[in-house]
């Protein structure tokens, strides 16, 4: 697609429920990133995919968080047993592999999660 | 560990004023990349500029200019003759060089409000 697409744009859920957030990267972009943006915490890295593999999961805050990527394209971020502190905007970004460490990330508009 | 500090949290200016956004970073790497991203109210982060650690040449692009000083670990961004459309959150970020992983460490952002 022309840009990075994320869905849903807004999600309200009850504490304890599971949620899935979807990211459609730019076609041909092999690298995909998930970030979390919350008040007072800024933008926090969650996970990095190269193709379908996730060589860097160091930012996932707990084992309630998981992510997968299929076909080298769409990625799903799953949060199990949601807690109120999970409320945030979850941003997805993708990039092509041109320069090592210097790739420009293209971000989606984010999925705003509210846990009641 | 890498760290990006944006000491200013909110700046408010009147249209046509010049404004400088400060960024200070910490890294042990000798090779790294610095970025500025803009996040307008729509939510998508928009790439503005990338600089590598070997290139201290400062640049002017239209109303934007950047001042990279390795000696003080600063990468400041100036908007000349600000406009209302410049109102956004501005993030400074630092890239680790670990293979193809372009994971970014972000500062907490500066909210710029330009009043007519």
Short mmCIF file of C-alpha atoms in Angstrom, two decimals:
data_model
loop_
_atom_site.label_atom_id
_atom_site.label_comp_id
_atom_site.label_asym_id
_atom_site.label_seq_id
_atom_site.Cartn_x
_atom_site.Cartn_y
_atom_site.Cartn_z
CA UNK A 1 0.00 0.00 0.00
CA UNK A 2 0.93 3.66 -0.14
CA UNK A 3 1.55 3.93 3.58
CA UNK A 4 1.58 1.92 6.78
CA UNK A 5 -1.95 0.96 7.71
CA UNK A 6 -3.02 0.09 11.25
CA UNK A 7 -6.29 -1.24 12.58
CA UNK A 8 -8.32 -0.66 14.58
CA UNK A 9 -7.64 3.04 14.97
CA UNK A 10 -9.39 2.99 18.33
CA UNK A 11 -10.06 0.10 20.67
CA UNK A 12 -11.79 0.22 24.03
CA UNK A 13 -11.68 -2.97 26.04
CA UNK A 14 -12.30 -4.19 29.55
CA UNK A 15 -9.52 -5.16 31.86
CA UNK A 16 -8.65 -8.82 31.48
CA UNK A 17 -9.72 -9.15 27.84
CA UNK A 18 -7.32 -9.98 25.00
CA UNK A 19 -6.78 -7.56 22.11
CA UNK A 20 -5.19 -7.85 18.69
CA UNK A 21 -3.75 -4.92 16.81
CA UNK A 22 -2.92 -5.20 13.14
CA UNK A 23 -0.26 -3.55 10.99
CA UNK A 24 -0.03 -3.57 7.19
CA UNK A 25 3.42 -2.27 6.22
CA UNK A 26 4.41 -0.62 2.98
CA UNK A 27 4.62 -3.22 0.25
CA UNK A 28 8.18 -4.49 -0.11
CA UNK A 29 9.37 -3.24 3.26
CA UNK A 30 11.16 -6.11 4.94
CA UNK A 31 11.61 -4.51 8.36
CA UNK A 32 8.71 -3.86 10.70
CA UNK A 33 8.69 -2.27 14.16
CA UNK A 34 6.16 -1.86 16.93
CA UNK A 35 6.37 1.06 19.34
CA UNK A 36 4.18 2.12 22.24
CA UNK A 37 3.43 5.77 22.95
CA UNK A 38 1.98 6.60 26.34
CA UNK A 39 1.71 9.79 28.35
CA UNK A 40 4.84 10.48 30.29
CA UNK A 41 6.75 7.57 28.73
CA UNK A 42 7.27 8.85 25.24
CA UNK A 43 7.85 6.35 22.46
CA UNK A 44 9.03 2.93 23.59
CA UNK A 45 10.37 0.25 21.27
CA UNK A 46 8.58 -3.08 21.56
CA UNK A 47 9.73 -5.46 18.82
CA UNK A 48 11.53 -5.60 15.47
CA UNK A 49 10.82 -7.99 12.60
CA UNK A 50 13.05 -8.74 9.64
CA UNK A 51 10.88 -10.76 7.33
CA UNK A 52 8.90 -13.13 9.55
CA UNK A 53 11.61 -13.38 12.20
CA UNK A 54 11.82 -11.23 15.31
CA UNK A 55 15.52 -10.87 16.16
CA UNK A 56 14.81 -8.16 18.71
CA UNK A 57 11.96 -8.57 21.18
CA UNK A 58 13.73 -6.72 23.94
CA UNK A 59 11.05 -4.07 24.37
CA UNK A 60 8.07 -6.34 25.05
CA UNK A 61 7.10 -5.37 28.61
CA UNK A 62 5.77 -8.74 29.77
CA UNK A 63 4.82 -12.19 28.56
CA UNK A 64 1.28 -10.91 28.05
CA UNK A 65 2.60 -9.20 24.91
CA UNK A 66 3.37 -11.13 21.75
CA UNK A 67 3.63 -10.40 18.07
CA UNK A 68 3.86 -12.29 14.86
CA UNK A 69 4.37 -11.51 11.23
CA UNK A 70 3.25 -13.67 8.35
CA UNK A 71 4.22 -13.71 4.68
CA UNK A 72 6.78 -11.02 5.37
CA UNK A 73 3.93 -8.57 5.44
CA UNK A 74 1.09 -8.17 7.95
CA UNK A 75 1.92 -8.16 11.64
CA UNK A 76 -0.33 -8.68 14.64
CA UNK A 77 0.45 -7.46 18.14
CA UNK A 78 -1.50 -9.39 20.78
CA UNK A 79 -1.97 -8.28 24.35
CA UNK A 80 -3.46 -10.90 26.65
CA UNK A 81 -5.32 -10.17 29.87
CA UNK A 82 -5.11 -6.44 29.31
CA UNK A 83 -4.35 -4.13 32.22
CA UNK A 84 -5.09 -0.43 32.59
CA UNK A 85 -1.41 0.39 32.23
CA UNK A 86 -1.55 -1.08 28.72
CA UNK A 87 -3.60 1.94 27.63
CA UNK A 88 -1.51 3.72 25.01
CA UNK A 89 -1.15 4.35 21.31
CA UNK A 90 0.55 1.45 19.57
CA UNK A 91 2.52 2.57 16.53
CA UNK A 92 3.77 0.39 13.74
CA UNK A 93 6.58 1.38 11.38
CA UNK A 94 8.24 -0.25 8.41
CA UNK A 95 11.39 0.31 6.40
CA UNK A 96 13.25 -1.11 3.48
CA UNK A 97 16.68 -2.51 4.12
CA UNK A 98 18.99 0.00 2.51
CA UNK A 99 21.41 1.29 5.11
CA UNK A 100 22.47 -0.62 8.15
CA UNK A 101 21.07 1.12 11.20
CA UNK A 102 20.12 4.22 9.31
CA UNK A 103 16.90 3.25 7.66
CA UNK A 104 14.13 5.80 7.70
CA UNK A 105 11.06 4.41 9.38
CA UNK A 106 7.63 5.15 7.95
CA UNK A 107 5.01 5.15 10.68
CA UNK A 108 1.33 4.38 10.69
CA UNK A 109 -1.25 6.54 12.44
CA UNK A 110 -1.40 4.14 15.38
CA UNK A 111 -3.99 2.15 17.28
CA UNK A 112 -5.26 3.85 20.41
CA UNK A 113 -6.00 1.28 23.11
CA UNK A 114 -8.05 2.17 26.16
CA UNK A 115 -8.40 -0.41 28.90
CA UNK A 116 -11.25 0.30 31.30
CA UNK B 1 22.80 2.57 27.01
CA UNK B 2 21.54 5.09 24.55
CA UNK B 3 19.55 8.05 25.71
CA UNK B 4 17.94 11.07 24.09
CA UNK B 5 16.97 14.08 26.16
CA UNK B 6 14.63 16.78 25.01
CA UNK B 7 14.60 19.11 27.99
CA UNK B 8 11.91 21.40 26.61
CA UNK B 9 8.45 19.88 26.91
CA UNK B 10 6.22 22.62 25.52
CA UNK B 11 6.99 25.70 23.48
CA UNK B 12 4.50 28.32 22.40
CA UNK B 13 5.37 31.00 19.85
CA UNK B 14 3.56 33.51 17.73
CA UNK B 15 3.53 32.97 14.01
CA UNK B 16 6.65 34.22 12.19
CA UNK B 17 8.85 33.83 15.24
CA UNK B 18 11.93 31.60 14.98
CA UNK B 19 12.03 28.62 17.33
CA UNK B 20 14.82 26.18 18.24
CA UNK B 21 14.13 22.70 19.58
CA UNK B 22 16.95 21.24 21.64
CA UNK B 23 18.17 17.64 21.65
CA UNK B 24 21.00 16.09 23.62
CA UNK B 25 21.98 12.45 23.22
CA UNK B 26 24.17 9.85 24.90
CA UNK B 27 25.74 6.87 23.20
CA UNK B 28 28.88 4.77 23.48
CA UNK B 29 28.83 4.03 19.78
CA UNK B 30 31.27 5.86 17.54
CA UNK B 31 28.96 5.46 14.56
CA UNK B 32 25.34 6.38 14.94
CA UNK B 33 22.50 8.23 13.26
CA UNK B 34 20.31 11.01 14.53
CA UNK B 35 16.81 11.80 13.38
CA UNK B 36 14.06 14.35 13.82
CA UNK B 37 10.46 13.28 13.38
CA UNK B 38 7.32 15.42 13.52
CA UNK B 39 3.99 14.17 14.86
CA UNK B 40 1.08 16.40 13.80
CA UNK B 41 -2.35 16.05 15.43
CA UNK B 42 -3.22 13.29 12.94
CA UNK B 43 -0.83 11.04 14.85
CA UNK B 44 1.54 9.75 12.15
CA UNK B 45 5.18 10.44 12.75
CA UNK B 46 6.72 12.15 9.74
CA UNK B 47 10.43 11.89 9.01
CA UNK B 48 12.22 15.25 8.77
CA UNK B 49 15.96 14.62 8.72
CA UNK B 50 18.66 12.00 9.28
CA UNK B 51 22.29 12.75 10.11
CA UNK B 52 25.18 10.33 10.59
CA UNK B 53 27.83 10.82 13.22
CA UNK B 54 30.51 11.53 10.63
CA UNK B 55 28.65 14.40 9.04
CA UNK B 56 28.72 17.51 11.19
CA UNK B 57 27.87 19.77 8.32
CA UNK B 58 24.83 21.75 9.25
CA UNK B 59 22.07 22.18 6.77
CA UNK B 60 19.31 24.53 5.86
CA UNK B 61 16.25 23.30 4.02
CA UNK B 62 13.68 25.96 3.42
CA UNK B 63 12.52 27.19 6.82
CA UNK B 64 14.22 24.32 8.65
CA UNK B 65 17.83 24.14 9.78
CA UNK B 66 19.78 21.68 11.92
CA UNK B 67 22.81 22.18 14.13
CA UNK B 68 24.73 18.97 14.90
CA UNK B 69 27.59 19.37 17.39
CA UNK B 70 29.35 16.16 18.27
CA UNK B 71 31.48 17.89 20.93
CA UNK B 72 28.39 18.68 22.98
CA UNK B 73 26.31 15.68 21.80
CA UNK B 74 23.59 17.98 20.58
CA UNK B 75 21.39 17.92 17.51
CA UNK B 76 19.19 21.01 17.58
CA UNK B 77 16.47 21.89 15.12
CA UNK B 78 15.36 25.40 14.18
CA UNK B 79 12.23 26.55 12.41
CA UNK B 80 12.52 30.01 10.92
CA UNK B 81 9.42 32.17 10.49
CA UNK B 82 7.16 29.59 12.12
CA UNK B 83 3.69 28.92 10.78
CA UNK B 84 0.54 27.55 12.40
CA UNK B 85 0.97 24.33 10.40
CA UNK B 86 4.23 23.72 12.24
CA UNK B 87 2.24 23.00 15.39
CA UNK B 88 3.07 19.41 16.30
CA UNK B 89 5.12 17.24 18.63
CA UNK B 90 8.75 17.01 17.54
CA UNK B 91 10.84 13.98 18.42
CA UNK B 92 14.59 13.62 18.30
CA UNK B 93 15.82 10.03 17.94
CA UNK B 94 19.06 8.03 17.91
CA UNK B 95 19.65 4.86 15.94
CA UNK B 96 21.67 1.90 17.12
CA UNK B 97 23.73 0.17 14.48
CA UNK B 98 23.03 -3.50 15.01
CA UNK B 99 22.93 -5.08 11.61
CA UNK B 100 19.80 -4.12 9.73
CA UNK B 101 17.94 -3.22 12.91
CA UNK B 102 17.18 0.48 12.77
CA UNK B 103 15.67 0.55 16.24
CA UNK B 104 15.26 4.14 17.37
CA UNK B 105 15.62 5.54 20.85
CA UNK B 106 13.35 8.55 21.08
CA UNK B 107 13.32 11.58 23.30
CA UNK B 108 10.05 12.41 25.02
CA UNK B 109 9.12 15.00 22.44
CA UNK B 110 8.53 18.74 22.42
CA UNK B 111 5.03 20.07 21.85
CA UNK B 112 5.24 23.15 19.66
CA UNK B 113 2.24 25.46 19.44
CA UNK B 114 2.33 28.24 16.90
CA UNK B 115 -0.35 30.87 17.49
CA UNK B 116 -1.66 33.06 14.70
#
